[in-house]
Amino acid sequence: MRLRVEFTTEPFDLDEAPAHAVVAREVVEAAELDEVDVGPFGNTAEGGAGPVLAAVDELLRRSLQAGATRISLQVNVVEEGER
């Protein structure tokens, strides 16, 4: 099964990426995922269920430890051929 996760961490800082956002980016970029798209207001990562769920677990734990006060995420099953 393939999954796509979309997430944001808060609070936002338009002048400089806060520590929790940097940590979240590092987690998804280091994970064994097929696709990662990091942006200023939202992030997307896609891959097999195991790697995506492991990355989500680490992302939640480390981002909260780094000062995130809210993490919004959505996980979707990606059908074969859908991208």
Tab-separated table of C-alpha atoms in Angstrom:
chain	number	residue	atom	x	y	z
A	1	MET	CA	0.000	0.000	0.000
A	2	ARG	CA	1.202	3.492	-0.861
A	3	LEU	CA	0.416	6.499	1.301
A	4	ARG	CA	0.640	10.240	0.828
A	5	VAL	CA	0.958	12.495	3.873
A	6	GLU	CA	0.395	16.235	3.805
A	7	PHE	CA	1.379	18.221	6.893
A	8	THR	CA	2.035	21.630	8.386
A	9	THR	CA	3.554	22.613	11.705
A	10	GLU	CA	2.714	25.726	13.682
A	11	PRO	CA	3.269	28.410	14.823
A	12	PHE	CA	4.233	30.027	11.538
A	13	ASP	CA	7.070	32.497	11.189
A	14	LEU	CA	7.212	34.227	7.828
A	15	ASP	CA	10.668	35.698	8.439
A	16	GLU	CA	12.546	32.526	9.345
A	17	ALA	CA	11.736	28.816	9.449
A	18	PRO	CA	11.103	27.858	13.086
A	19	ALA	CA	12.988	24.939	14.623
A	20	HIS	CA	9.940	22.654	14.488
A	21	ALA	CA	9.551	23.246	10.741
A	22	VAL	CA	13.236	22.555	10.132
A	23	VAL	CA	13.009	19.322	12.139
A	24	ALA	CA	9.915	18.192	10.209
A	25	ARG	CA	11.716	18.843	6.921
A	26	GLU	CA	14.776	16.908	8.073
A	27	VAL	CA	12.625	13.936	9.101
A	28	VAL	CA	10.858	13.554	5.753
A	29	GLU	CA	13.989	14.227	3.720
A	30	ALA	CA	15.914	11.539	5.657
A	31	ALA	CA	13.103	8.964	5.475
A	32	GLU	CA	13.034	6.299	2.778
A	33	LEU	CA	10.213	7.943	0.847
A	34	ASP	CA	9.680	8.072	-2.903
A	35	GLU	CA	8.602	11.705	-3.156
A	36	VAL	CA	9.022	14.697	-0.847
A	37	ASP	CA	7.809	18.230	-1.574
A	38	VAL	CA	8.619	20.804	1.106
A	39	GLY	CA	7.083	24.264	0.884
A	40	PRO	CA	6.609	27.317	3.097
A	41	PHE	CA	2.951	26.566	3.956
A	42	GLY	CA	2.616	22.822	3.435
A	43	ASN	CA	4.589	19.685	2.837
A	44	THR	CA	3.853	16.425	1.055
A	45	ALA	CA	5.590	13.064	1.180
A	46	GLU	CA	4.723	9.766	-0.477
A	47	GLY	CA	5.920	6.190	-0.259
A	48	GLY	CA	5.192	2.739	1.068
A	49	ALA	CA	2.961	2.487	4.140
A	50	GLY	CA	5.748	1.406	6.496
A	51	PRO	CA	8.179	4.235	5.715
A	52	VAL	CA	5.426	6.879	5.638
A	53	LEU	CA	3.975	5.803	8.995
A	54	ALA	CA	7.433	5.637	10.566
A	55	ALA	CA	8.201	9.135	9.258
A	56	VAL	CA	4.885	10.467	10.608
A	57	ASP	CA	5.641	9.018	14.047
A	58	GLU	CA	9.097	10.600	14.107
A	59	LEU	CA	7.820	13.868	12.645
A	60	LEU	CA	5.173	14.213	15.364
A	61	ARG	CA	7.536	13.398	18.211
A	62	ARG	CA	10.461	15.537	17.071
A	63	SER	CA	8.414	18.532	15.889
A	64	LEU	CA	6.570	18.722	19.210
A	65	GLN	CA	9.870	18.480	21.079
A	66	ALA	CA	11.204	21.313	18.896
A	67	GLY	CA	8.350	23.647	19.836
A	68	ALA	CA	5.430	22.934	17.517
A	69	THR	CA	2.130	23.825	19.171
A	70	ARG	CA	-0.018	22.350	16.401
A	71	ILE	CA	0.622	19.813	13.661
A	72	SER	CA	-2.009	19.292	10.999
A	73	LEU	CA	-1.735	16.227	8.827
A	74	GLN	CA	-3.708	14.220	6.378
A	75	VAL	CA	-2.864	10.704	5.233
A	76	ASN	CA	-4.328	9.296	2.013
A	77	VAL	CA	-4.055	5.923	0.335
A	78	VAL	CA	-2.636	6.376	-3.158
A	79	GLU	CA	-4.145	4.092	-5.746
A	80	GLU	CA	-1.855	2.447	-8.291
A	81	GLY	CA	-1.273	4.777	-11.231
A	82	GLU	CA	-2.418	7.859	-9.244
A	83	ARG	CA	0.121	10.619	-8.736
